[in-house]
Coordinates of C-alpha atoms in Angstrom, one line a residue:
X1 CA -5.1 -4.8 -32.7
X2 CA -5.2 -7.3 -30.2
X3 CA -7.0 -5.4 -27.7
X4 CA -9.9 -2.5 -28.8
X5 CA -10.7 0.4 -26.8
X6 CA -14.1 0.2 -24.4
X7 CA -16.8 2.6 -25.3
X8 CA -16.7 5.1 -22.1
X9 CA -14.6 5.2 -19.4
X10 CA -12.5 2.2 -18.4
X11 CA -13.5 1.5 -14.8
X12 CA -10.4 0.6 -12.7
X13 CA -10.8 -1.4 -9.3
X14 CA -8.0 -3.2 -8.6
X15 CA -6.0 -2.7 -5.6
X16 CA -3.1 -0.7 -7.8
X17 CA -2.6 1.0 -9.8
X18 CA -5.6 3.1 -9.6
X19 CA -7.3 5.9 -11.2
X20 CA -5.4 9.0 -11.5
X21 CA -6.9 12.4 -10.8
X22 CA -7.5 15.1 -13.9
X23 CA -5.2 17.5 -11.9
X24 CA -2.3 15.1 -11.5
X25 CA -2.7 14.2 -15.4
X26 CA -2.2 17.5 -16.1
X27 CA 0.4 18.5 -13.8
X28 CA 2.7 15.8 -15.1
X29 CA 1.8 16.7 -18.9
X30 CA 4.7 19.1 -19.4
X31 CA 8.1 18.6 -20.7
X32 CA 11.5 17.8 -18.8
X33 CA 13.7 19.9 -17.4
X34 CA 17.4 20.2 -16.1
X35 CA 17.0 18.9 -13.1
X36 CA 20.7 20.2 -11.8
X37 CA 18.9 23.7 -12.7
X38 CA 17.7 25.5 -9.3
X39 CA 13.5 24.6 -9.9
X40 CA 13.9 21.0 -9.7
X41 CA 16.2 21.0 -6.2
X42 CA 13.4 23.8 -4.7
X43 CA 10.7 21.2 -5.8
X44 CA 12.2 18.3 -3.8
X45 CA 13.0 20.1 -0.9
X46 CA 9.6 21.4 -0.3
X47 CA 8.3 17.5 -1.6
X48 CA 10.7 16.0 1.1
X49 CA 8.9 18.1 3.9
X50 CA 5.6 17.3 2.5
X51 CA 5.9 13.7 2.3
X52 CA 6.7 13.2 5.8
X53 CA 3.1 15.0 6.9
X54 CA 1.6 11.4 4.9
X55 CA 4.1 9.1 7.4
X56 CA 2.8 11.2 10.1
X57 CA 6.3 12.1 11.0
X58 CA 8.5 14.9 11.9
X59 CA 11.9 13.2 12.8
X60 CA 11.9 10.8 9.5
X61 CA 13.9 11.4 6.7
X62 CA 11.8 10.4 3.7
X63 CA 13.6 9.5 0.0
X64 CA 12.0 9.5 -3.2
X65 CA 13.3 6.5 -5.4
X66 CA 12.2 6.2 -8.9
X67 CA 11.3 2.4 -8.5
X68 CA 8.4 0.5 -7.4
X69 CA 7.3 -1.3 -3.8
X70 CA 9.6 -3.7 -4.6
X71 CA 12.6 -1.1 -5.0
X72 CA 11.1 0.3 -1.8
X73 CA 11.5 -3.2 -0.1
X74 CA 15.1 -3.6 -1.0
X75 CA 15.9 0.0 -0.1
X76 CA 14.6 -0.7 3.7
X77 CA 16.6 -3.9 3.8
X78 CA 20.1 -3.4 2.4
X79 CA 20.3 0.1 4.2
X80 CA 20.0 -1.4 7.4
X81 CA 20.5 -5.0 7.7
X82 CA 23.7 -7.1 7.3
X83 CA 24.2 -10.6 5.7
X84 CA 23.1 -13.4 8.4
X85 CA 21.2 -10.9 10.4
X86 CA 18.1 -12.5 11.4
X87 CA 14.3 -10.9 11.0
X88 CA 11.2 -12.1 11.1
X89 CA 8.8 -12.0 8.6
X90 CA 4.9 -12.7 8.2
X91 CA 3.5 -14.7 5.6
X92 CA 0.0 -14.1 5.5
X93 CA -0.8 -13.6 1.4
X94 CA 1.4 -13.3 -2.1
X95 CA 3.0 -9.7 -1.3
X96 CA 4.1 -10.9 2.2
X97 CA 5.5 -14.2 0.3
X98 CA 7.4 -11.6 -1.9
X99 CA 9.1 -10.3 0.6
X100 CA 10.4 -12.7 2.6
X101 CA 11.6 -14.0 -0.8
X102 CA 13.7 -10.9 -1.1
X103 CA 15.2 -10.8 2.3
X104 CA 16.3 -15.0 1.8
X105 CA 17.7 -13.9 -1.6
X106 CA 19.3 -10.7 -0.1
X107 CA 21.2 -13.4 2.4
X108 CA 19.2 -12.8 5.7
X109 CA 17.6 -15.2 8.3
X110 CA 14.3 -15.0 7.9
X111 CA 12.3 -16.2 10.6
X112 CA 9.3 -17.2 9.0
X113 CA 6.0 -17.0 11.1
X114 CA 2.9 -18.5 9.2
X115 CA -1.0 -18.3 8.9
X116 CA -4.0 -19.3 6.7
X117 CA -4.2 -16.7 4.1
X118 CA -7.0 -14.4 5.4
X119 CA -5.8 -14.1 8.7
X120 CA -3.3 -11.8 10.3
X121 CA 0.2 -11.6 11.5
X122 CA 0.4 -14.0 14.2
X123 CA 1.5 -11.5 16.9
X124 CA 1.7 -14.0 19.7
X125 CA 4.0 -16.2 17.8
X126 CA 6.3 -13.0 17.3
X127 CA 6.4 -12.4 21.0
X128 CA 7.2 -15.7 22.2
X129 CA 10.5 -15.4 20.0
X130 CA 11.1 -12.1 21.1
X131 CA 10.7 -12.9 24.7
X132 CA 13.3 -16.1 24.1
X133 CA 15.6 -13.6 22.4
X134 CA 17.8 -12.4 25.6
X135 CA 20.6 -11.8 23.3
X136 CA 18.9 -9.7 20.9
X137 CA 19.9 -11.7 17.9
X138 CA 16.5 -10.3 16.0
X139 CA 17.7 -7.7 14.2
X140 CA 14.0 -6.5 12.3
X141 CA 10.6 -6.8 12.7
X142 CA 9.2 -6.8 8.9
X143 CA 5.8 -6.6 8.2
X144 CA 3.5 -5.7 6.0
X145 CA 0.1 -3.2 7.2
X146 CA -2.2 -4.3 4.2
X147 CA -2.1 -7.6 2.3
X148 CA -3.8 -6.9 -0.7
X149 CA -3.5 -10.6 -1.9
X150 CA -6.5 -11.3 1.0
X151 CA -7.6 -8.2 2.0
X152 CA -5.8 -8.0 5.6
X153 CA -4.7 -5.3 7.6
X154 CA -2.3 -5.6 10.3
X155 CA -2.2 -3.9 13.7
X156 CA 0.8 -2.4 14.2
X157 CA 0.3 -0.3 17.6
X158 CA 0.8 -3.8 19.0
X159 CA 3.4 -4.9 17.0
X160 CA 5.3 -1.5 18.8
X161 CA 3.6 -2.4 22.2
X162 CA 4.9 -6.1 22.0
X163 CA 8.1 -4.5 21.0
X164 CA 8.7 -2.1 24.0
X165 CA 7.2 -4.8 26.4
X166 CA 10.4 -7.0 26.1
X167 CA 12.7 -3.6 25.8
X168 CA 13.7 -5.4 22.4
X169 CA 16.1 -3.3 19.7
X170 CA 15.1 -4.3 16.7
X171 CA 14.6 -2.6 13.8
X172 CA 10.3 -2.1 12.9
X173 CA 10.1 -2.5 9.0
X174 CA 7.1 -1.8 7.3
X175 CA 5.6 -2.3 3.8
X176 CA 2.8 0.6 3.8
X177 CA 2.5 0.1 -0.5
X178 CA -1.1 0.2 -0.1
X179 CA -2.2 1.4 3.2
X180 CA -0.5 4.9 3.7
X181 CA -2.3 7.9 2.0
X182 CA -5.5 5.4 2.7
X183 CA -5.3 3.8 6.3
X184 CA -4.6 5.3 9.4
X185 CA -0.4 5.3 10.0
X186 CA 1.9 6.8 12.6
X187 CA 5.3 6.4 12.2
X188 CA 6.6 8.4 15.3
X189 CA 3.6 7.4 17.4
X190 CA 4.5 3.6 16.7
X191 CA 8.2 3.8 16.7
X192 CA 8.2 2.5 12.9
X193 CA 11.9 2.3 11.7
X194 CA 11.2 2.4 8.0
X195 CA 8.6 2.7 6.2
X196 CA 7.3 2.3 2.6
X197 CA 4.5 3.2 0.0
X198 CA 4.5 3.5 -3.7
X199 CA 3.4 6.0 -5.9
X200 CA 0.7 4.1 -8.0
X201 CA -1.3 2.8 -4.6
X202 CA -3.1 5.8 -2.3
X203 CA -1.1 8.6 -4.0
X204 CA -2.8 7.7 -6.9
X205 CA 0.1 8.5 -9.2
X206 CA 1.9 6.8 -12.2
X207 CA 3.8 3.7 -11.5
X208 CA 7.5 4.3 -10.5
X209 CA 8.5 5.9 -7.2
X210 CA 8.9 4.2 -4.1
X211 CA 9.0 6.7 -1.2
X212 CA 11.0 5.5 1.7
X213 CA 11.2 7.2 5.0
X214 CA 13.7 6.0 7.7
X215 CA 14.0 7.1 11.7
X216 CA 16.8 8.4 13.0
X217 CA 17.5 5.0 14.9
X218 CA 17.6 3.2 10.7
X219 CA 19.7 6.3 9.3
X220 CA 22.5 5.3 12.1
X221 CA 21.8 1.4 11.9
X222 CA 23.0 2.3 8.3
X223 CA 25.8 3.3 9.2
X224 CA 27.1 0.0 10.3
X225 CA 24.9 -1.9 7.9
X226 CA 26.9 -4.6 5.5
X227 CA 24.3 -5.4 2.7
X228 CA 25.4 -4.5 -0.7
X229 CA 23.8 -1.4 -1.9
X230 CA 24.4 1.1 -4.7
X231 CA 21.3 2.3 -6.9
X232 CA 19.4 2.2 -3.5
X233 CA 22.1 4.1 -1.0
X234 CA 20.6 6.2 1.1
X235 CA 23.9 7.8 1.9
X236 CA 24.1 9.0 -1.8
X237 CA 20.9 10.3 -1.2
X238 CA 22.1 12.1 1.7
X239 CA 25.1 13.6 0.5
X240 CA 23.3 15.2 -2.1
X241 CA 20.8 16.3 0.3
X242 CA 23.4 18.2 2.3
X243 CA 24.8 20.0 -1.1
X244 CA 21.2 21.0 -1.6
X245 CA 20.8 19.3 -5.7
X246 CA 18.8 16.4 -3.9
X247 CA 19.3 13.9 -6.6
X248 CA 22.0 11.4 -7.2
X249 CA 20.5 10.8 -10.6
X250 CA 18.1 11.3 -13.1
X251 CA 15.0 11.8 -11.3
X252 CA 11.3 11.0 -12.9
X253 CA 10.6 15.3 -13.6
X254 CA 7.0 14.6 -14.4
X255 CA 6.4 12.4 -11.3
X256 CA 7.7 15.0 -9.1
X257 CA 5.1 17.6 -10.7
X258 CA 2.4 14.9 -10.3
X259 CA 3.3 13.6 -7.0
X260 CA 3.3 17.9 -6.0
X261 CA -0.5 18.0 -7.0
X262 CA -1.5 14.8 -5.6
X263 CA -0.2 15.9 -1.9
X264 CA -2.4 18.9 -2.5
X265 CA -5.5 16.6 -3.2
X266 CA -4.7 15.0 -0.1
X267 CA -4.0 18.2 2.0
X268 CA -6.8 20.0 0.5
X269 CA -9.5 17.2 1.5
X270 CA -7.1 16.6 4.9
X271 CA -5.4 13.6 5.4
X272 CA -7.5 12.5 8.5
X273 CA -10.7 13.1 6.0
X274 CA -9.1 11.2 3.6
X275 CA -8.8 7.6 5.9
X276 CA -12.3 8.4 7.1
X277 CA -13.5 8.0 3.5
X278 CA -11.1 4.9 2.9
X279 CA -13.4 3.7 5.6
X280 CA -16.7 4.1 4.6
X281 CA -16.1 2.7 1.1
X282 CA -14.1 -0.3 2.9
X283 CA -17.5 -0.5 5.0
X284 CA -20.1 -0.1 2.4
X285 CA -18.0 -2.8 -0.2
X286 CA -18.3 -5.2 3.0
X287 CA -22.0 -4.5 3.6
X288 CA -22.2 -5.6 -0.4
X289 CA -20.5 -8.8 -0.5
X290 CA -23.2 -9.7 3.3
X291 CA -26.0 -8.4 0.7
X292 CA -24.6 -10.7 -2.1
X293 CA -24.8 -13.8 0.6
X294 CA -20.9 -14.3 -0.3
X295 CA -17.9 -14.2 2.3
X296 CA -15.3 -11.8 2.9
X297 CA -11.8 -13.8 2.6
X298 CA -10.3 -11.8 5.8
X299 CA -11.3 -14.2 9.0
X300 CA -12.0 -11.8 11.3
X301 CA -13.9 -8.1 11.7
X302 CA -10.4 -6.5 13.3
X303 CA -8.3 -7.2 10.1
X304 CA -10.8 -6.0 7.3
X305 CA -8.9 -3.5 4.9
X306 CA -11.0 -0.5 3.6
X307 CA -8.4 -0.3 0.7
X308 CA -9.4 -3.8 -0.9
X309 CA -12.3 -6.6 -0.3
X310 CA -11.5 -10.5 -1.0
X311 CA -14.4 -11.8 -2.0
X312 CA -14.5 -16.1 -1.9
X313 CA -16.7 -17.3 -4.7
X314 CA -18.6 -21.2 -4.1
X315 CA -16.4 -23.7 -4.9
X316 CA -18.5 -24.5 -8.8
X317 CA -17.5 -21.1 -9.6
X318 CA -13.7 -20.2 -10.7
X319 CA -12.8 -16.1 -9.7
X320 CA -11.0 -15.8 -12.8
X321 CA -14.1 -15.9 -15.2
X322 CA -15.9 -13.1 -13.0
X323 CA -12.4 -11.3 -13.8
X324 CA -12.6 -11.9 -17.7
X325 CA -15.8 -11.1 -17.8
X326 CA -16.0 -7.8 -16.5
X327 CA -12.8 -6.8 -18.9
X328 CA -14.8 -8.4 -21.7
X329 CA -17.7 -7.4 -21.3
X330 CA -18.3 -4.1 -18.9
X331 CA -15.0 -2.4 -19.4
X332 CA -14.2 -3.0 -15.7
X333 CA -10.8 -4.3 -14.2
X334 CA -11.3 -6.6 -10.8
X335 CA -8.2 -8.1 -9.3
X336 CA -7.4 -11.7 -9.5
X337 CA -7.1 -14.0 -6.8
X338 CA -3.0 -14.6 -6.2
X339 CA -1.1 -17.9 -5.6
X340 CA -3.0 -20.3 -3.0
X341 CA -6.0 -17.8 -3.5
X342 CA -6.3 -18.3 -6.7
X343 CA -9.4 -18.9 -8.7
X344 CA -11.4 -19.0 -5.1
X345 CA -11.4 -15.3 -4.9
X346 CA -12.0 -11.9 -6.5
X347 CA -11.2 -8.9 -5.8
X348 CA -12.4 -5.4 -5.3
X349 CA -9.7 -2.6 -5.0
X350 CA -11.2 0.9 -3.5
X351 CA -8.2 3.1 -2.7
X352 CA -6.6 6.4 -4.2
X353 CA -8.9 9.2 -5.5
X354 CA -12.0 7.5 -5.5
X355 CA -15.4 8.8 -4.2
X356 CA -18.6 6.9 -3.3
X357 CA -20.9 7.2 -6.6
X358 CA -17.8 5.3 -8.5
X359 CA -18.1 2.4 -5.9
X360 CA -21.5 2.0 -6.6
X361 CA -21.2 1.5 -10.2
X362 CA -18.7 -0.9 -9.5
X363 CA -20.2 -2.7 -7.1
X364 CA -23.6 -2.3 -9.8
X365 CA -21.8 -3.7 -12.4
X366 CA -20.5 -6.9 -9.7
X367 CA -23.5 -7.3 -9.5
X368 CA -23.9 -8.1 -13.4
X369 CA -21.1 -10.4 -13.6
X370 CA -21.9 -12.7 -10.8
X371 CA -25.0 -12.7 -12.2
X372 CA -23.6 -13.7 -16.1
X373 CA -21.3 -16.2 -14.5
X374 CA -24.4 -18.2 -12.8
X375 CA -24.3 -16.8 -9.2
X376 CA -27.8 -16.1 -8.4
X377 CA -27.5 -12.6 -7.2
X378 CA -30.3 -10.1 -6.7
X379 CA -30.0 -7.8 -8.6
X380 CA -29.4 -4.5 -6.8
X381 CA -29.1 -6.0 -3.5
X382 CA -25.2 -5.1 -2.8
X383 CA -25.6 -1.6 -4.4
X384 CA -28.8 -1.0 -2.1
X385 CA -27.1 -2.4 0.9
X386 CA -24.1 -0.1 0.2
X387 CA -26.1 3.0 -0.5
X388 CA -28.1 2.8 2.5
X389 CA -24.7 2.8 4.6
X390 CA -23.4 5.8 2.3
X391 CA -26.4 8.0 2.5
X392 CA -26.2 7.8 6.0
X393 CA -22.4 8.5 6.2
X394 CA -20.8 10.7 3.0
X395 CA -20.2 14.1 4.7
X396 CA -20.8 17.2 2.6
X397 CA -17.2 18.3 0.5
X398 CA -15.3 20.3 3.1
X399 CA -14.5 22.7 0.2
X400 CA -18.5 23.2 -1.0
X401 CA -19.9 24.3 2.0

């Protein structure tokens, strides 16, 4: 073998996929089924009402897709955009860059509005164009709430504000892969058109369904919508919906069972409970990289993620060795710095089911590899500065007291 197994548990801290809980894991280990038989359709059905509660939503109507983010991205596009139409896009990191990529291939005008990776969407820029945009030629807003690439999260009450300021139609697209489940999002409180996650981020699920949910005002835009579309129709979806079989194909059966028990995870610890401890191990990872004497690769305090940390190495160190060495050597995955990151940055993934005695051996054994690679860290320092904040902060489990 190429590759021999760790002794004890692989520790996984990228910012997707993540670890996935024991109940999940045994949830989806069970056999498939017919889904044309009645238990499969009575699953969905209660799964589509369940998945809108994570959107925070009550008028959206969601669709489960076996695909990835990706999948997810082209679903939101072709369903309600048109060849030519014009959007405009953010590029602030590598998934951002994806995207846009997409909608130029997909044959739409992408208004492209830049910044220096680490900072956020530009939302001045996007209201100068919207207030020069009398005849409503903007068709979509598309933006994405958490760059993982750099470890930004966007503010997207304003991005609705700015919207309804200049009375502006367009569609409000959003790429939620690896903020909903984790970050605070309100689809109907922030008029958000479509938005998107995928099962291997927050859910902490198996790769392989992207879960779309569209408002009422991006169900009739499809209507009228031009893009080319067939695996990702939502109107096949909705047909089926109406006969009450819910599928038009083979759905993943196991990822249905697992997605069933992670929603009752999330429920069971409360959603609201569940973005609160997002934040205190975004918080405590912070206070580890300030211990470290290293900087956080997001500019500024108001666009810090809690589901990921970018952490800049000096310029005689290359990110990609603190990578290899923790797979080498402590049986710990780190994400790699992406595209013009690359090299200059690490980083630390702390989403899904995740508590705050994991972070701390991750950020312990950090701590160990900066130290191998020739960064001289104090040992204990980050883990100390991020216990102090925890020991002040972890609430007792809801469910033990």
């Amino acid at each position: 073998m190429d590759y021999m197994n760790g002794p004890g548990r692989h520790h996984l801290f990228v910012p997707g996929p993540v670890n996935i809980p024991e109940p999940v894991i045994r949830a989806m280990n069970r056999n498939n089924e017919d889904y044309r038989a009645p238990a499969i359709p009575a699953l969905t059905k209660s799964l589509l009402e369940d998945v809108k509660k994570i959107f925070k939503t009550t008028t959206g109507t969601p669709f489960m897709i076996p695909t990835t983010g990706t999948g997810a991205w082209e679903s939101a596009l072709t369903n309600t955009l048109s060849p030519g139409d014009r959007t405009i896009s953010f590029l602030i990191g590598q998934f951002s860059l994806l995207w846009i990529d997409q909608q130029k291939r997909l044959g739409f005008d992408v208004d492209v509005i830049e910044s220096e990776w680490g900072y956020g969407a530009n939302l001045e820029a996007m209201a100068s164009k919207l207030a020069a945009d009398t005849a409503h030629k903007i068709k979509a807003i598309c933006i994405v709430h958490n760059e993982t690439a750099t470890g930004v999260t966007n503010n997207l009450a304003t991005v609705r504000k700015i919207l309804d300021h200049y009375n502006h139609p367009a569609l409000f697209l959003v790429d939620g892969v690896s903020s909903i489940c984790a970050l605070d999002f309100r689809m109907d409180e922030w008029g958000v058109d479509v938005a998107l996650t995928g099962s291997q981020k927050a859910l902490s699920l198996p790769t392989g369904m992207g879960i779309v949910c569209a408002s009422p005002k991006a169900l009739e835009a499809s209507k009228t919508a031009k893009s080319v579309r067939v695996f990702f129709d939502w109107n096949d979806y909705l047909k089926f919906y109406k006969a009450g079989s819910y599928w038009p194909y083979t759905p993943s059966i196991q990822l249905l069972y697992g997605l069933k028990a992670a929603l009752e995870l999330i429920f069971e610890e409360g959603l609201d409970n569940v973005i609160a401890r997002h934040s205190r191990m975004g918080k405590a990872t912070r206070l580890a990289v300030e211990a470290w004497g290293l900087k956080n690769c997001t500019q500024k305090e108001e666009w810090f993620s809690d589901t990921v940390t970018a952490v800049v190495v000096p310029p005689h160190i290359n990110s990609n060795q603190i990578v290899k060495r923790a797979w080498e050597r402590y049986n710990m995955s780190l994400g790699l710095g992406l595209n013009k990151v690359a090299g200059k940055v690490f980083r630390i993934g702390h989403l899904g089911h995740l508590n705050e005695l994991q972070l701390l051996g991750c950020l312990a054994g950090v701590e160990m590899i900066l130290k191998d690679v020739g960064y001289p860290v104090k040992l204990g320092s980050g883990v100390a500065a991020a216990a102090a904040y925890l020991q002040n902060s972890t609430p007792m489990i809801p469910s033990r007291i």
